[in-house]
XYZ file of C-alpha atoms in Angstrom:
403
model
C 119.157 -124.285 133.023
C 119.142 -120.655 134.179
C 118.534 -121.039 137.908
C 120.398 -117.799 138.729
C 118.768 -115.762 135.996
C 115.411 -114.642 134.685
C 115.303 -116.851 131.596
C 112.514 -114.952 129.875
C 114.254 -111.618 130.410
C 117.603 -112.917 129.108
C 116.046 -114.346 125.960
C 113.826 -111.299 125.431
C 116.798 -108.932 125.484
C 118.759 -111.203 123.147
C 115.776 -111.341 120.785
C 115.340 -107.569 120.756
C 119.019 -107.113 119.963
C 118.863 -109.854 117.343
C 115.866 -108.257 115.660
C 117.602 -104.882 115.354
C 120.641 -106.568 113.825
C 118.428 -108.557 111.455
C 116.697 -105.449 110.120
C 119.997 -103.641 109.601
C 121.499 -106.626 107.789
C 118.422 -107.013 105.614
C 118.612 -103.353 104.647
C 122.280 -103.643 103.607
C 122.771 -107.022 101.868
C 126.133 -107.944 100.352
C 127.049 -110.674 97.887
C 129.389 -113.550 98.696
C 133.062 -112.643 99.263
C 132.073 -108.959 99.427
C 130.395 -108.982 102.859
C 132.795 -106.356 104.257
C 130.248 -104.186 106.075
C 128.387 -107.305 107.232
C 131.560 -108.788 108.696
C 132.417 -105.491 110.402
C 128.949 -105.313 111.945
C 129.282 -108.887 113.215
C 132.685 -108.124 114.728
C 131.393 -104.964 116.388
C 128.551 -106.876 118.019
C 130.753 -109.720 119.235
C 133.295 -107.302 120.678
C 130.526 -105.481 122.550
C 129.664 -108.885 124.047
C 133.280 -109.082 125.252
C 134.267 -111.759 122.740
C 137.454 -111.832 120.698
C 137.145 -112.191 116.930
C 139.326 -113.200 114.026
C 138.941 -113.215 110.260
C 139.725 -116.055 107.911
C 139.491 -115.857 104.141
C 138.412 -112.223 103.832
C 134.951 -111.828 105.362
C 134.411 -114.936 107.493
C 134.291 -114.016 111.187
C 135.263 -116.515 113.880
C 134.582 -116.035 117.563
C 133.869 -118.178 120.574
C 134.053 -118.859 124.253
C 136.752 -120.985 125.801
C 135.569 -122.443 129.092
C 138.250 -125.153 129.189
C 135.371 -127.536 128.657
C 135.338 -131.227 127.865
C 133.243 -130.675 124.731
C 133.818 -128.386 121.765
C 130.867 -127.266 119.629
C 130.941 -125.166 116.464
C 127.833 -123.351 115.201
C 127.668 -122.002 111.641
C 125.653 -119.077 110.295
C 126.035 -118.014 106.661
C 126.093 -114.269 105.958
C 125.853 -113.608 102.196
C 122.961 -112.313 100.077
C 122.052 -113.098 96.461
C 121.368 -111.291 93.183
C 117.627 -110.706 93.399
C 115.675 -107.440 93.394
C 113.507 -107.134 96.493
C 109.764 -106.776 95.892
C 108.531 -106.458 99.478
C 107.152 -103.370 101.208
C 109.218 -103.799 104.350
C 110.361 -100.639 106.100
C 113.840 -102.181 106.155
C 113.873 -103.492 102.565
C 117.157 -103.727 100.678
C 118.876 -100.473 99.795
C 121.361 -102.296 97.547
C 119.750 -102.461 94.085
C 119.527 -105.973 92.670
C 120.782 -107.598 95.879
C 118.603 -109.109 98.607
C 118.768 -111.418 101.597
C 116.330 -113.759 99.859
C 117.678 -116.900 101.520
C 117.450 -115.793 105.146
C 121.150 -115.489 105.919
C 120.439 -112.190 107.668
C 118.222 -114.126 110.089
C 120.854 -116.855 110.525
C 123.454 -114.246 111.433
C 121.109 -112.450 113.831
C 120.152 -115.723 115.555
C 123.753 -116.762 116.161
C 124.584 -113.285 117.451
C 121.593 -113.525 119.817
C 122.838 -116.893 121.049
C 126.346 -115.496 121.540
C 124.916 -112.567 123.510
C 123.109 -114.878 125.947
C 126.177 -117.078 126.435
C 128.437 -114.061 126.994
C 126.091 -112.648 129.643
C 125.687 -115.935 131.481
C 129.268 -117.083 131.909
C 128.438 -120.272 133.793
C 125.624 -121.336 131.459
C 127.803 -123.897 129.671
C 130.740 -124.683 131.959
C 131.442 -127.979 130.195
C 131.648 -126.664 126.634
C 133.868 -124.539 124.411
C 131.970 -122.718 121.688
C 133.018 -121.583 118.233
C 130.770 -119.164 116.371
C 131.388 -119.227 112.615
C 129.883 -116.459 110.486
C 130.663 -117.848 107.053
C 130.922 -115.947 103.809
C 129.773 -117.048 100.364
C 127.547 -120.033 101.013
C 125.549 -119.188 97.894
C 128.541 -118.965 95.556
C 131.501 -121.310 95.594
C 130.570 -122.662 99.014
C 133.319 -121.561 101.362
C 132.288 -124.304 103.811
C 134.904 -126.507 102.162
C 137.644 -123.994 102.980
C 136.397 -123.644 106.548
C 136.516 -127.413 106.997
C 140.081 -127.483 105.650
C 141.266 -124.536 107.762
C 141.795 -126.554 110.953
C 139.123 -124.693 112.921
C 136.927 -127.795 113.127
C 139.688 -130.356 113.685
C 139.067 -130.917 117.397
C 135.330 -130.226 117.437
C 133.045 -132.855 118.936
C 130.029 -131.668 117.001
C 128.874 -128.989 114.579
C 125.470 -127.319 114.307
C 123.857 -125.673 111.289
C 120.366 -124.329 110.669
C 118.213 -122.661 108.029
C 114.982 -120.699 108.052
C 112.018 -122.307 106.320
C 109.012 -120.325 105.016
C 107.124 -123.625 104.727
C 106.998 -123.785 108.537
C 105.348 -121.087 110.639
C 107.425 -119.138 113.122
C 107.566 -120.997 116.437
C 108.024 -124.370 114.741
C 111.334 -126.119 114.205
C 111.980 -129.260 112.230
C 114.700 -131.847 111.752
C 115.141 -134.670 109.259
C 116.918 -137.861 110.261
C 119.652 -139.166 107.972
C 119.896 -137.591 104.528
C 118.928 -133.907 104.591
C 120.450 -132.454 101.411
C 121.932 -134.083 98.355
C 125.421 -134.132 96.873
C 126.386 -132.394 93.645
C 128.822 -132.157 90.765
C 129.016 -129.228 88.348
C 129.734 -129.554 84.651
C 130.713 -127.354 81.716
C 130.407 -128.755 78.208
C 131.823 -127.145 75.095
C 130.695 -128.458 71.714
C 132.877 -127.439 68.747
C 131.496 -127.809 65.229
C 132.060 -126.135 61.860
C 130.462 -122.983 60.511
C 128.589 -122.874 57.244
C 125.799 -120.885 55.636
C 122.398 -121.791 57.013
C 121.258 -122.725 53.513
C 124.098 -125.241 53.188
C 124.129 -127.142 56.490
C 125.810 -130.136 54.868
C 129.005 -128.118 54.619
C 129.114 -127.507 58.371
C 128.798 -129.345 61.665
C 125.946 -127.935 63.726
C 127.105 -127.413 67.312
C 123.650 -126.177 68.382
C 121.960 -129.329 67.099
C 124.587 -131.489 68.815
C 124.241 -129.547 72.076
C 120.445 -129.801 72.091
C 120.721 -133.546 71.472
C 123.138 -133.894 74.384
C 120.592 -132.246 76.665
C 117.761 -134.447 75.407
C 119.672 -137.725 75.454
C 121.367 -137.109 78.816
C 118.033 -136.311 80.477
C 116.480 -139.559 79.234
C 119.550 -141.687 79.932
C 119.436 -140.590 83.578
C 116.232 -142.577 84.074
C 117.968 -145.737 82.854
C 121.307 -145.597 84.652
C 120.051 -144.808 88.158
C 118.090 -146.961 90.562
C 114.492 -145.644 90.557
C 114.552 -145.835 94.351
C 117.395 -143.316 94.454
C 117.007 -139.572 93.965
C 119.047 -137.910 91.218
C 118.708 -135.294 88.499
C 120.630 -133.289 85.926
C 119.879 -129.580 85.505
C 121.055 -127.732 82.402
C 121.062 -124.151 83.601
C 122.905 -122.242 80.877
C 123.420 -122.613 77.136
C 125.198 -120.130 74.913
C 126.068 -120.263 71.224
C 125.637 -118.750 67.819
C 125.914 -115.204 66.548
C 123.568 -115.004 63.553
C 120.252 -116.586 62.600
C 121.498 -117.731 59.183
C 124.835 -119.281 60.148
C 125.386 -122.844 61.334
C 126.945 -122.407 64.774
C 130.377 -123.861 65.487
C 130.728 -123.256 69.256
C 128.211 -123.920 72.037
C 128.724 -123.890 75.796
C 126.453 -125.673 78.266
C 126.664 -125.451 82.051
C 124.688 -127.279 84.685
C 124.665 -129.334 87.827
C 124.250 -132.979 88.755
C 122.426 -133.703 91.995
C 122.077 -137.010 93.775
C 121.586 -138.482 97.203
C 125.279 -139.394 97.447
C 128.646 -138.362 96.039
C 129.079 -141.851 94.587
C 125.839 -141.538 92.621
C 126.850 -138.094 91.299
C 130.170 -139.506 90.109
C 128.372 -142.347 88.322
C 126.068 -139.880 86.559
C 128.988 -137.579 85.678
C 130.830 -140.459 84.008
C 127.738 -141.318 81.970
C 127.145 -137.671 81.034
C 130.694 -137.446 79.705
C 130.278 -140.624 77.633
C 126.917 -139.462 76.220
C 128.261 -135.989 75.397
C 131.239 -137.394 73.527
C 129.170 -139.933 71.594
C 126.407 -137.507 70.606
C 128.891 -134.837 69.543
C 130.755 -137.333 67.388
C 127.495 -138.394 65.732
C 127.078 -134.824 64.492
C 130.696 -134.511 63.432
C 131.496 -132.264 66.399
C 134.133 -132.343 69.106
C 133.176 -132.220 72.774
C 135.178 -131.002 75.746
C 133.581 -131.601 79.141
C 134.848 -130.557 82.554
C 133.373 -131.983 85.767
C 133.928 -129.891 88.903
C 133.510 -130.851 92.525
C 130.297 -129.723 94.140
C 129.164 -130.611 97.662
C 128.934 -133.895 99.539
C 125.600 -135.068 100.896
C 124.452 -133.584 104.203
C 123.544 -136.254 106.756
C 122.162 -135.681 110.238
C 123.475 -137.687 113.164
C 120.781 -139.949 114.664
C 121.813 -139.335 118.283
C 121.674 -135.569 117.867
C 118.265 -135.828 116.177
C 116.991 -137.771 119.195
C 118.132 -134.948 121.480
C 116.579 -132.322 119.226
C 113.210 -134.044 119.053
C 113.036 -134.289 122.841
C 113.143 -130.500 123.201
C 109.405 -130.104 122.644
C 108.423 -132.805 125.140
C 110.747 -131.156 127.644
C 109.007 -127.853 126.955
C 105.633 -129.479 127.670
C 106.589 -130.820 131.102
C 104.420 -129.206 133.773
C 107.290 -128.380 136.095
C 109.554 -127.023 133.362
C 110.404 -123.421 134.256
C 111.548 -122.144 130.883
C 108.516 -122.777 128.737
C 107.801 -121.284 125.352
C 104.143 -122.133 124.820
C 104.459 -121.759 121.057
C 107.608 -123.834 120.503
C 106.964 -126.984 118.473
C 109.477 -129.503 117.168
C 108.641 -131.650 114.152
C 110.343 -134.674 112.659
C 110.477 -133.998 108.939
C 110.183 -136.809 106.418
C 111.343 -135.265 103.155
C 114.952 -134.848 102.154
C 115.950 -132.481 99.364
C 118.343 -132.424 96.431
C 119.168 -128.832 97.283
C 122.739 -128.565 98.514
C 124.361 -126.737 101.402
C 128.072 -126.433 102.064
C 127.449 -127.166 105.734
C 127.857 -130.751 104.483
C 131.627 -130.179 104.593
C 131.362 -129.382 108.319
C 129.566 -132.691 108.808
C 132.588 -134.526 107.427
C 134.631 -133.271 110.384
C 132.408 -134.123 113.370
C 128.961 -135.262 114.508
C 126.538 -132.834 112.953
C 122.953 -131.681 113.049
C 121.209 -129.303 110.648
C 117.718 -128.175 111.512
C 115.046 -125.853 110.144
C 113.505 -122.827 111.850
C 110.010 -121.873 110.721
C 109.957 -118.328 109.376
C 106.471 -118.180 107.862
C 103.432 -116.170 108.902
C 100.384 -118.139 109.969
C 97.262 -117.656 107.869
C 98.910 -116.133 104.807
C 100.847 -117.217 101.760
C 104.590 -117.230 102.347
C 106.808 -116.725 99.320
C 109.583 -119.297 98.948
C 113.316 -118.777 99.316
C 115.190 -117.062 96.480
C 112.269 -114.913 95.394
C 111.875 -111.141 95.488
C 108.819 -111.416 97.735
C 110.489 -113.657 100.342
C 109.758 -112.269 103.788
C 110.794 -113.532 107.210
C 108.574 -113.448 110.276
C 110.987 -111.904 112.835
C 109.464 -114.066 115.592
C 111.600 -116.896 114.188
C 114.668 -115.162 115.633
C 113.474 -115.850 119.165
C 112.701 -119.455 118.276
C 116.166 -119.850 116.791
C 117.948 -118.428 119.823
C 115.937 -120.568 122.237
C 116.420 -123.704 120.183
C 120.189 -123.253 120.068
C 120.301 -122.609 123.821
C 118.258 -125.705 124.653
C 119.987 -127.933 122.116
C 123.533 -127.038 123.139
C 122.673 -127.317 126.821
C 121.070 -130.765 126.471
C 123.801 -132.126 124.203
C 126.408 -130.919 126.665
C 124.542 -132.441 129.603
C 124.219 -135.829 127.868
C 127.821 -135.966 126.649
C 129.196 -134.875 130.026
C 127.623 -137.951 131.613
C 129.350 -140.358 129.243
């Protein structure tokens, strides 16, 4: 793979650079669509590597390497943080109050920058492939992956690659799930309109709170009867707001939530039933219901062929005559899919795609989950991520070039 170069030295330098970037990003997290300093830092790094950059939307950075290759590969890293106060004791903990990289996007960005650094230094590493590096804004919010997929950037790509850190796996371990990886979703907003009255005379009003609570109860139980038990689906009611005094029958309640399922078709089926239930229950209480269903994400499905290539990386690493060994690198085939969503699913609608997990946990200690104030990444995962991308892209390119 790197016959002309000292592989270990190249990767070590990329890792050291990646780690410095990671710590700086973690210290200065920015929310989705406001990642201005993050985007500038990414651009500065890429330009130092000798790569041209461009912006789309407002903080998404696009770069790449055109080798006039036969294959075009896009790799996505998300860059936004979330509204969580950091509770770690890291020397590089967040300096932005109430905002933290609690989902690992700082590591994703650092890994892709490390990969780009290696590829820019070794010009003939991938002579058969054109690369696109996508540093995407706002994955946690409205999911700008949809806009990226509609921008034309992915139109002539042969395959797309996404990845995510996982505290459930120790650093040095990577994992991939065949087929369904993440579920699809639909979002909903329900408004129940009733009639105010004094709390002592409820018969003169129409209780929007009672109607809303019944919608939540009935919809949750109906779900178990309208879906195949062998299929995964759920409804989450995340927000409810209504009422302004303890002794007044409320006339206006708003409910917001999300439908998750293993396919878009299943989410649509559940959304239709939720609308029917909401209307019927509201009417039973003399209330009016207005419900709006919004598009969420499609399901994220891994390509079988690409999973085969990925899972061969560990056996390749274990070959006795293999020069570029990482003794700690392990590759697992994961069995569990999730009803969490990721807007990388939109990328997968444009080309063959693979989405894998990079272990970020510490061995021998409890690792806090994603989206918590105590979430902490083992920086060793950065090296694993860089190496995995290098090996994966190289092997995919090699296999496709022979076809």
